[in-house]
XYZ file of C-alpha atoms in Angstrom:
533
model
C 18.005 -27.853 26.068
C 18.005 -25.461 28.914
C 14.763 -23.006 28.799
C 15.448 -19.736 27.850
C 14.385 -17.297 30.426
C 12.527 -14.670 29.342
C 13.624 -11.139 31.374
C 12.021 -8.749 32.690
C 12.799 -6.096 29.613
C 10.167 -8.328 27.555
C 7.253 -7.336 30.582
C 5.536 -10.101 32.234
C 2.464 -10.620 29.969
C 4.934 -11.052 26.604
C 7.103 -13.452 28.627
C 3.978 -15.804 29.177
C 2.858 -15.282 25.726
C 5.934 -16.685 24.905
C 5.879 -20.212 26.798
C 6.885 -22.799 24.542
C 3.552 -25.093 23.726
C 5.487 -28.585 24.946
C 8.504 -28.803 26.777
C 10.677 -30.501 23.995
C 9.634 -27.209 21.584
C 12.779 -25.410 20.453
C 12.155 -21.604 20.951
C 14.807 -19.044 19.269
C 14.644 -15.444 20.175
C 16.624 -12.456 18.606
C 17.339 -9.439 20.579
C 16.290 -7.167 17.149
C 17.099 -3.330 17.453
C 14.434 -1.766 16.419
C 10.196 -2.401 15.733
C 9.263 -3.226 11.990
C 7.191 -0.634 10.490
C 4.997 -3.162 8.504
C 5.783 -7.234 7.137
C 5.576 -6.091 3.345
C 9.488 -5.658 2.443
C 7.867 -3.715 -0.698
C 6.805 -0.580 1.584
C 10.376 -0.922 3.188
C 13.966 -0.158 2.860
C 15.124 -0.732 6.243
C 16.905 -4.064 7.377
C 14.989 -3.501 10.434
C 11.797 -4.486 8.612
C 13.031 -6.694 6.042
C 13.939 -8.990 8.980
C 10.840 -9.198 10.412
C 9.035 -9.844 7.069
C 11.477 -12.293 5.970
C 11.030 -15.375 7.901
C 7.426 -15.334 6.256
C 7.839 -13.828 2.094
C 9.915 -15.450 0.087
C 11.117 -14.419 -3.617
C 10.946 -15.630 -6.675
C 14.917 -16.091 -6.977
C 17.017 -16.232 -3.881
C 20.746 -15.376 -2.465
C 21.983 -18.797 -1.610
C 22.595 -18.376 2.363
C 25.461 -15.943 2.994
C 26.822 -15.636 0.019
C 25.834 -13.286 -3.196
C 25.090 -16.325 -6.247
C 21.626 -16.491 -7.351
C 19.829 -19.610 -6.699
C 16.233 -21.070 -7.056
C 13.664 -19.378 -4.497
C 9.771 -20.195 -5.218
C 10.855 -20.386 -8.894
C 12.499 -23.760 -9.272
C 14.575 -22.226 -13.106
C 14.318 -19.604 -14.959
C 15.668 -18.532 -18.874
C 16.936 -15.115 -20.295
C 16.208 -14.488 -24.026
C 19.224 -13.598 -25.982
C 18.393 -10.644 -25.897
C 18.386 -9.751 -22.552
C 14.646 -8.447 -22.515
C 12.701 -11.244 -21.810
C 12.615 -13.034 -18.085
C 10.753 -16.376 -18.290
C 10.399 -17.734 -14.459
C 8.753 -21.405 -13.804
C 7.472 -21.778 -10.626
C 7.827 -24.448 -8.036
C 4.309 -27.228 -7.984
C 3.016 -27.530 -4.835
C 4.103 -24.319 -3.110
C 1.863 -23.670 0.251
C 0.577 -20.687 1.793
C 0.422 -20.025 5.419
C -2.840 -19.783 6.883
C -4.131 -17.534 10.051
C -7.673 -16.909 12.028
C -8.822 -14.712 9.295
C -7.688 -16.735 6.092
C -7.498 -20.333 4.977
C -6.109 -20.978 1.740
C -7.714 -22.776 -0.880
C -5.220 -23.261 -3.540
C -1.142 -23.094 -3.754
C 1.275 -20.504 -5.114
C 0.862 -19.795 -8.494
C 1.397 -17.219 -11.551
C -1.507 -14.941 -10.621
C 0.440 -14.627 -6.528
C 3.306 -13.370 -8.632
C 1.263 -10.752 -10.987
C -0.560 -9.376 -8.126
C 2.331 -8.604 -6.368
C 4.771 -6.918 -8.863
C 1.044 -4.799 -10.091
C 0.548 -3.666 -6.702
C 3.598 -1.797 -6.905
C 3.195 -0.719 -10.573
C -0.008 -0.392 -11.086
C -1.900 2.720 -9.652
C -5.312 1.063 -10.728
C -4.567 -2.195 -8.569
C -6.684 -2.218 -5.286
C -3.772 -1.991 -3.286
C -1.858 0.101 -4.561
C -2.427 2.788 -1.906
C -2.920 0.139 0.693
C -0.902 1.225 3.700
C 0.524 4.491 2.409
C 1.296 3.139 -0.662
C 5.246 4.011 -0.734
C 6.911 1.206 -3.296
C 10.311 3.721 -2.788
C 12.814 0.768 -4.104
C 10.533 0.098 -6.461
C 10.151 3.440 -7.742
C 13.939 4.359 -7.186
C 15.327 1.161 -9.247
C 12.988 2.955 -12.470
C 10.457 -0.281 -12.103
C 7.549 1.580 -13.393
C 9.378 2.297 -16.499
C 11.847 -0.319 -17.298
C 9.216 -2.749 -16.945
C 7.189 -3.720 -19.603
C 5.188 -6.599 -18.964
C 4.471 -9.388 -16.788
C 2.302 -12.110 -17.909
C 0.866 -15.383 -16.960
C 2.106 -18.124 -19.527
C 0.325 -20.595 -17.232
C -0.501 -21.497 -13.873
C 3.574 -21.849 -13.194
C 4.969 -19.870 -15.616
C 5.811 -16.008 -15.240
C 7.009 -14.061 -18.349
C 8.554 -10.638 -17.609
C 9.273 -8.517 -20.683
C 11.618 -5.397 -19.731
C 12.037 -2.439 -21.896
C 15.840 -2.076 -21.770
C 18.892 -3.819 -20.475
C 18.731 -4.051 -16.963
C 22.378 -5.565 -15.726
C 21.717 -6.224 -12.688
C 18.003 -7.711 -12.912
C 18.130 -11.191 -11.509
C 19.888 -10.264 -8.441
C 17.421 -7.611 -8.219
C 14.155 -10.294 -8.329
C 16.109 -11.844 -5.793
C 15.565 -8.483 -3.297
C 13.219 -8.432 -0.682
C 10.729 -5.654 -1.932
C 10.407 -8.699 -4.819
C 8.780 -10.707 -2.132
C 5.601 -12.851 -3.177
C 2.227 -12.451 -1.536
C -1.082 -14.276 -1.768
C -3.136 -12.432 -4.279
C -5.972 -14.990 -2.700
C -5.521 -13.638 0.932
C -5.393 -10.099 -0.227
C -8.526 -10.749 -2.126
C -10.529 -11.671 0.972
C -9.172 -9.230 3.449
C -10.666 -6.166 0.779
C -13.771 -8.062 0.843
C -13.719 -7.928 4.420
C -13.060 -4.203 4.442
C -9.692 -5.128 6.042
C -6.978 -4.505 3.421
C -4.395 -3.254 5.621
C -4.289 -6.483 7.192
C -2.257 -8.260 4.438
C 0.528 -5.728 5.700
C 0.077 -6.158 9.453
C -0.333 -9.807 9.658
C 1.093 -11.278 6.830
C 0.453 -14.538 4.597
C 3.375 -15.956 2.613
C 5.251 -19.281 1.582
C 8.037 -18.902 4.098
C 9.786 -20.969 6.735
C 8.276 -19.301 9.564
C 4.862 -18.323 9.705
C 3.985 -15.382 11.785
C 1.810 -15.226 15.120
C 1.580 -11.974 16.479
C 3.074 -8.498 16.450
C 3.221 -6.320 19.894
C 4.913 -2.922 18.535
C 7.821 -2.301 20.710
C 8.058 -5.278 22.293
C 7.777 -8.691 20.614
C 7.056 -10.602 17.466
C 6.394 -13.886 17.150
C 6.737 -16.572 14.578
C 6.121 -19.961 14.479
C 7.964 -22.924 11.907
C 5.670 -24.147 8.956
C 4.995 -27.547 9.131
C 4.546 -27.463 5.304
C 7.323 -24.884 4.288
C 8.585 -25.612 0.635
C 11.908 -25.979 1.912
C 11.310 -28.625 4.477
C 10.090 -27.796 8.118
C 12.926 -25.869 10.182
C 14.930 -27.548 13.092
C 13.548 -24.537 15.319
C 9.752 -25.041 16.351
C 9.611 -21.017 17.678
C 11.335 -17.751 16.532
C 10.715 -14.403 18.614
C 11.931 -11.343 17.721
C 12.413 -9.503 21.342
C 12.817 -5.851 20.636
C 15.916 -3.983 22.321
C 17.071 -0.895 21.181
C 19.623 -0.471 23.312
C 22.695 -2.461 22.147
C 23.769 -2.974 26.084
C 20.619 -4.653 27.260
C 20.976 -7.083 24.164
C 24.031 -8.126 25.169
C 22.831 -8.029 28.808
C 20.421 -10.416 27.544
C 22.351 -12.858 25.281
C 24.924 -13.003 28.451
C 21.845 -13.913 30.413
C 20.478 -16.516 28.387
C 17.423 -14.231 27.024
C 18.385 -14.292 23.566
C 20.312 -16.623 21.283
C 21.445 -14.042 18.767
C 21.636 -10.149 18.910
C 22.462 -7.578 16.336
C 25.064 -4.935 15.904
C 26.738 -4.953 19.239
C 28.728 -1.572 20.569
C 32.010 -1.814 19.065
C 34.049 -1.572 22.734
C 32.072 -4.592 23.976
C 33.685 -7.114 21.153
C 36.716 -7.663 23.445
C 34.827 -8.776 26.284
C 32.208 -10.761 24.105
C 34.818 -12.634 22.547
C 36.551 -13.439 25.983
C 33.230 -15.169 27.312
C 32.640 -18.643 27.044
C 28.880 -18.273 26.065
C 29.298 -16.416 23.090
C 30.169 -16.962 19.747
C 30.831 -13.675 17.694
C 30.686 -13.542 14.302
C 32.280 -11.299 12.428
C 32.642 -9.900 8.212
C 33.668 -6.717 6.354
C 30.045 -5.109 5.510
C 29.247 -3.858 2.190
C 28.434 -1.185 3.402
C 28.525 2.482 3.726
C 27.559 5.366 6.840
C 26.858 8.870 5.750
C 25.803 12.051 6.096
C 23.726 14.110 3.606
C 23.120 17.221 2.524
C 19.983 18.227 1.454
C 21.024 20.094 -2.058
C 17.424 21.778 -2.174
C 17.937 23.566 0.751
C 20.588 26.576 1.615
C 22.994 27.057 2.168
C 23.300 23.172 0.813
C 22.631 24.245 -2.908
C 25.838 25.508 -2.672
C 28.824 22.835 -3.619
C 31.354 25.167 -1.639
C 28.852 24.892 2.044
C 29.229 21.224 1.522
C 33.054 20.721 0.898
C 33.219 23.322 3.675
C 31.269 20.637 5.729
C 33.319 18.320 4.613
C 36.799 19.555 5.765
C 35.343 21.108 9.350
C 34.481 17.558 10.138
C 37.393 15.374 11.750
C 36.822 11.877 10.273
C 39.607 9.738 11.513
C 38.567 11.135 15.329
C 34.920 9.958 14.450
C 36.378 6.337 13.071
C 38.695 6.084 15.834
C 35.652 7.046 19.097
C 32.506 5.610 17.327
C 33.729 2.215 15.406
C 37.125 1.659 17.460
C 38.859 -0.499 14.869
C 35.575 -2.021 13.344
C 35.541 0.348 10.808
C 37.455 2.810 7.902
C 36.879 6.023 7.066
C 34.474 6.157 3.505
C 35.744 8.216 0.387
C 33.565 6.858 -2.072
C 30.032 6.190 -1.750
C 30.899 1.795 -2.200
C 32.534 0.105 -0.146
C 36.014 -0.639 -1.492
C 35.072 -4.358 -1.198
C 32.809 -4.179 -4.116
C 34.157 -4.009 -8.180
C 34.400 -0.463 -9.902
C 35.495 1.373 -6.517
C 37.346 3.904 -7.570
C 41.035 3.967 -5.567
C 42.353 6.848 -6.878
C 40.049 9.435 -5.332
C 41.357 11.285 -2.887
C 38.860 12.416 0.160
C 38.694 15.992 1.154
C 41.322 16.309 4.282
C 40.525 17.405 7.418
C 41.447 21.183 7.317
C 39.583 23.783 9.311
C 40.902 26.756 7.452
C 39.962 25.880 4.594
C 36.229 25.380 5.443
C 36.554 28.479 6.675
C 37.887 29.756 3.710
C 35.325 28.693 1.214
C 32.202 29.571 3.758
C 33.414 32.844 3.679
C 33.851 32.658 -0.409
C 29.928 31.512 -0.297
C 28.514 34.384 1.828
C 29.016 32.729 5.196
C 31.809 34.501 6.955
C 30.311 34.379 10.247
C 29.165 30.519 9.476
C 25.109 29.656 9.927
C 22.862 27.705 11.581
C 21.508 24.467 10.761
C 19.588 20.856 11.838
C 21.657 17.629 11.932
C 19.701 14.472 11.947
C 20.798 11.094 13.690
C 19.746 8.130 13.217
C 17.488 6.997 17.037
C 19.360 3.690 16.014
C 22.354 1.288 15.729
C 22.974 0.174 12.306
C 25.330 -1.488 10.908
C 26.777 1.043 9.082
C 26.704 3.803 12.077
C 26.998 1.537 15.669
C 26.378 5.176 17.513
C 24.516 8.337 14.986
C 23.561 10.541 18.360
C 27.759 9.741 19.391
C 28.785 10.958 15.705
C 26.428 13.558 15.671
C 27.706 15.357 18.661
C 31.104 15.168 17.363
C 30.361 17.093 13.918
C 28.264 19.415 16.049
C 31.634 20.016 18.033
C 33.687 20.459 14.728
C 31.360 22.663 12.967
C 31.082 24.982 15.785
C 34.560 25.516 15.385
C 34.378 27.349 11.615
C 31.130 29.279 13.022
C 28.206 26.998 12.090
C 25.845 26.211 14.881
C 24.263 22.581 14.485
C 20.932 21.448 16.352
C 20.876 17.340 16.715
C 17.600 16.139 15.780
C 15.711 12.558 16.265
C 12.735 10.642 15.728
C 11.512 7.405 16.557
C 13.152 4.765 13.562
C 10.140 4.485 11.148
C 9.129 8.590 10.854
C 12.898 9.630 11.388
C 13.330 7.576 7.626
C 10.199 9.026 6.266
C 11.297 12.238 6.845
C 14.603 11.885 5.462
C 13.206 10.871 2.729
C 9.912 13.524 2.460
C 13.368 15.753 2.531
C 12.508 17.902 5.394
C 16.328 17.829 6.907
C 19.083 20.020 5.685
C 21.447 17.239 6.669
C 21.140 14.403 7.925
C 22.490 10.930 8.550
C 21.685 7.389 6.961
C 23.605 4.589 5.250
C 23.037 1.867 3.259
C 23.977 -1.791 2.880
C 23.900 -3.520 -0.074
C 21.458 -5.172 -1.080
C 22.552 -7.081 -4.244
C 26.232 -6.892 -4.560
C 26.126 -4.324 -7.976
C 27.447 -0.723 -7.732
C 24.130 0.094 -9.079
C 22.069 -0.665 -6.089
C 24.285 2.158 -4.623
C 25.304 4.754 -7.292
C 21.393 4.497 -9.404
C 19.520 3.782 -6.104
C 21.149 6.104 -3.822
C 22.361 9.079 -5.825
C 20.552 8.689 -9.246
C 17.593 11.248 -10.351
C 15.048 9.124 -10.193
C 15.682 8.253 -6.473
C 15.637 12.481 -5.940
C 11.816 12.314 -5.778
C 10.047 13.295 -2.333
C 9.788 9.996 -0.338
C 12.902 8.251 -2.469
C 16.263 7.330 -1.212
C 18.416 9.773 -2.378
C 18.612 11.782 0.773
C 20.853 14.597 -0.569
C 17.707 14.925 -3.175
C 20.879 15.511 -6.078
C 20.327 15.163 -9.404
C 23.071 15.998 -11.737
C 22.944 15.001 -14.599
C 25.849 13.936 -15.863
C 26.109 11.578 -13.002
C 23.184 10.238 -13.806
C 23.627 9.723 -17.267
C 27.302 7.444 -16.584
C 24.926 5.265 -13.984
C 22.223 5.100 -16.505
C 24.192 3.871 -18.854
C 25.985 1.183 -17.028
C 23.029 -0.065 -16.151
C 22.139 -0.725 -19.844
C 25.077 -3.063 -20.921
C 26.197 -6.112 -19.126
C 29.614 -5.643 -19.854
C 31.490 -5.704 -16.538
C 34.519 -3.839 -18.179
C 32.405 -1.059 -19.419
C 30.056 -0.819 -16.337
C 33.568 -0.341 -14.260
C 34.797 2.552 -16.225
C 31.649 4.172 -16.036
C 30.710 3.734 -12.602
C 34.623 5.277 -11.749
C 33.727 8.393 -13.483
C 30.569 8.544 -11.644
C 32.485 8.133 -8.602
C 34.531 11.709 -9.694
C 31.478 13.135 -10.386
C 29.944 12.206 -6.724
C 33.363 13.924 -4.658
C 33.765 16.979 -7.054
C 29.630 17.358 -6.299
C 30.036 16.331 -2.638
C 25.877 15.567 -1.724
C 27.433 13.688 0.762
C 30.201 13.659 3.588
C 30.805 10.009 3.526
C 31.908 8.936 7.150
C 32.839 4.858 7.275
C 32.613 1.733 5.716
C 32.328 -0.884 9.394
C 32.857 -4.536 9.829
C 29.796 -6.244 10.800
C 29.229 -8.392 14.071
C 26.505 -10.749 15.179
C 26.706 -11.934 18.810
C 25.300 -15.884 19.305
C 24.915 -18.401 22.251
C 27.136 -20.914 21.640
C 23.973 -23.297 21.556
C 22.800 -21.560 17.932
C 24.057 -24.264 14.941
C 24.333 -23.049 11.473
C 23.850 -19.123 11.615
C 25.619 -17.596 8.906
C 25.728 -14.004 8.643
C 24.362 -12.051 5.215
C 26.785 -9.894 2.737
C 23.571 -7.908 2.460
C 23.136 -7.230 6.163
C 19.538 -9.410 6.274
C 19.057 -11.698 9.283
C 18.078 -14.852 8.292
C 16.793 -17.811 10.807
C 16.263 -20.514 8.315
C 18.559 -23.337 8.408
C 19.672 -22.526 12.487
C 18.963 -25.773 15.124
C 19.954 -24.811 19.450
C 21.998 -28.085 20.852
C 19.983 -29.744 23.377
């Protein structure tokens, strides 16, 4: 295998650090976009950190790799009473934990890992339940706390989890990464040590990879686990080499410095696709690029500012500069790749009179002034936020409202957005479990509305909310549909957001990577992958 150099973007000391052990050692590295903010997918809702956390938790249920089914994760089966209440989960024998400088297990995975890790999000008693800022925001925006019920310990592998309604959508939920399993053993000695925080930082889990060290910025590394459930991986070393700047990834894959990068600029595909090196891999994301208005604040309380918004703004011209042909302009708040999009809604047309029109109808004649967040970031759903940004703030100045473009570094940019401080700003979202819900409920519903949840807009109306609510609560696919299209009416007449695009998805690989499949749900997974010699 030829050595992959390590340039000069990674600094000298990180390159050394990471020197493959032996010469025949089979080092992987991934030019990532952006730094984790922790390796607990529970205080997360960024793909950014559910990558990094991923190679190490697993779940208790898993999405078989790229594709949506349900399979067997550290539980080997699982039953559903008739019911539909009762979740019975039997756990694999023999399950290992990862071990590191501070902790060496004593025992292997079993029922009480599982507890302790659902309780720490649902439990404000459990000793970590504040541990690292304490934000369980998918958690708390899929109503956890209250559609739970119970979770018990039949035995050492059995997990009983009693819910207190129809939840739809459940299973694939477990199967999420804020589900993720920790060692309840670990966490127990790091609070004796006075070190809690550490079960976040440097984590212990059951994984394929188990991690090594963490320089913010810059570099994480990961080695394979010799006694990984799964079977040990082909790859002996995975690095995660931080780039934010989607031209010096793909500086570096053409280099040799990286065998995989993420979400490459949309007019480099031609070129990637013409060089020998590189294999690009493409898929229609489920997915969905946006830009919110935060309803608590004016003059965003007021429906007619935001369909203003939304006709001042020229989508198509956005589409056509930003995604150039790997992406369509968004209507609806789902893709129209996933069941109950709504087709007959029509999107609010591009119309500058108009906007001008109904500012003056709410008390802005003369227009205003306002923030506009973007995203410090590609995503997948928005290859370019500071690009799109400066071409609303060119469009609205045109009907009289004077924009400011605002950004913060990844991690506190989201927390932000979410503490509500904008008055509009942009996000997305990619899907996470293939149901509407984990967009319309998640995104949009009530419960998500709270400071530090994901519905950015911070709308709650509540006849949306009830039609979400309610599909939720019957399994029904039929029903759900009609339901979730009416809630889909609801969201456009309402208009918390201007919806921008829906994009197609790309992952550029070294043509020595074997077996990389890319993920509906937009997660990077290294499991699985082998480099030719």
């Amino acid at each position: 295998m030829k050595r992959i150099l390590l340039g000069a973007g990674l600094g000298m000391a990180a390159a050394l650090a990471l020197a493959a052990p032996a010469q025949a050692a089979k080092t992987l590295v991934y030019c990532s976009e952006g730094s984790p903010e922790n390796f607990t997918p529970a205080l997360n809702t960024t793909g950014t950190s559910w990558d990094a956390a991923l190679p190490v938790i697993n779940t208790l249920v898993q999405f078989e790799r790229g594709g949506t089914k349900v399979v067997p994760g550290l539980a080997e089966s699982w039953t559903i009473s008739d019911d539909g209440l009762v979740y019975t989960f039997k756990l694999r024998a023999g399950v290992k934990w990862h071990s590191n400088n501070d902790f060496k297990p004593t025992r292997d995975l079993n029922a009480d890992d599982v507890i302790w890790s659902i309780e720490r999000q649902w439990k404000k008693e459990h000793p970590f339940h504040k541990v690292s800022g304490g934000a369980y925001d998918y958690f708390a925006d899929m109503a956890m706390p209250s559609l739970l019920k119970s979770v018990e310990k039949v035995d050492a592998l059995t997990v009983k989890i009693t819910l207190n309604a129809i939840e739809a959508p459940f299973l694939a939920n477990v199967a999420m990464p804020f589900m993720g399993i920790h060692s309840a053993e670990y966490a127990e000695a790091m609070l004796k040590k006075g070190t809690p925080e550490k079960v976040d930082q440097a984590p212990i889990g059951t994984g394929p990879f188990q991690f090594v060290a963490y320089q913010k910025d810059a570099v994480i590394r990961f080695k394979a686990f010799d006694a990984f459930w799964g079977g040990k991986q082909a790859i002996d070393n995975l690095v995660f080499a931080i780039t934010p700047d989607a031209a010096v990834r793909l500086a570096k894959l053409k280099a040799g410095e990286c065998h995989v990068m993420s979400y490459p600029n949309p007019a480099d595909l031609d070129a990637m696709k013409k060089d020998a090196s590189i294999n690009v891999q493409e898929q229609e994301g489920l997915n969905v690029g946006y830009l919110a208005f935060n309803t608590l604040k004016k003059p965003f309380d007021d429906v007619k500012v935001r369909r203003a918004v939304s006709m001042a703004i020229d989508k198509k011209a956005i589409v056509d500069a930003v995604y150039q042909g790997a992406g369509s302009p968004a209507k609806n708040p789902i893709p129209p790749t996933m069941w109950s999009y709504n087709k007959a809604i029509e999107d609010y047309p591009y119309d500058q009179e108009r906007a001008k029109k109904l500012l003056a109808e709410a008390g802005y004649p003369n227009g205003f002034e306002t923030d506009l967040w973007a995203m410090p970031v590609s995503r997948p759903y928005n290859p370019n936020a500071k690009r799109v940004a400066e071409m609303m703030q060119a469009d609205l100045a045109k009907v009289g409202i004077k924009s400011k473009v605002v950004q913060y570094e990844w991690g506190e940019y989201r927390k932000r957005m979410q503490q509500g401080e904008q008055q509009m700003g942009m996000l997305g979202w990619t899907g996470d479990n293939g149901d509407p819900d984990n967009f319309l409920y998640t995104l949009l519903g009530c419960e998500a509305a709270r400071p530090g949840g994901n519905n950015l807009s911070k709308w709650c109306n509540k006849e949306f909310d009830s039609l979400v609510v309610q599909a939720k609560r019957t399994n029904d696919i039929a029903a759900r549909t009609k339901l979730y299209e009416q809630a889909q009416v609801i969201f456009k007449e309402e208009a918390p957001w201007y919806t921008i695009a829906h994009s197609v998805v790309y992952m550029g690989l070294n043509k020595a990577v074997q077996g990389y499949k890319m993920d509906p749900f937009g997660i990077h997974y290294f499991d699985g992958l082998d480099l030719k010699q």
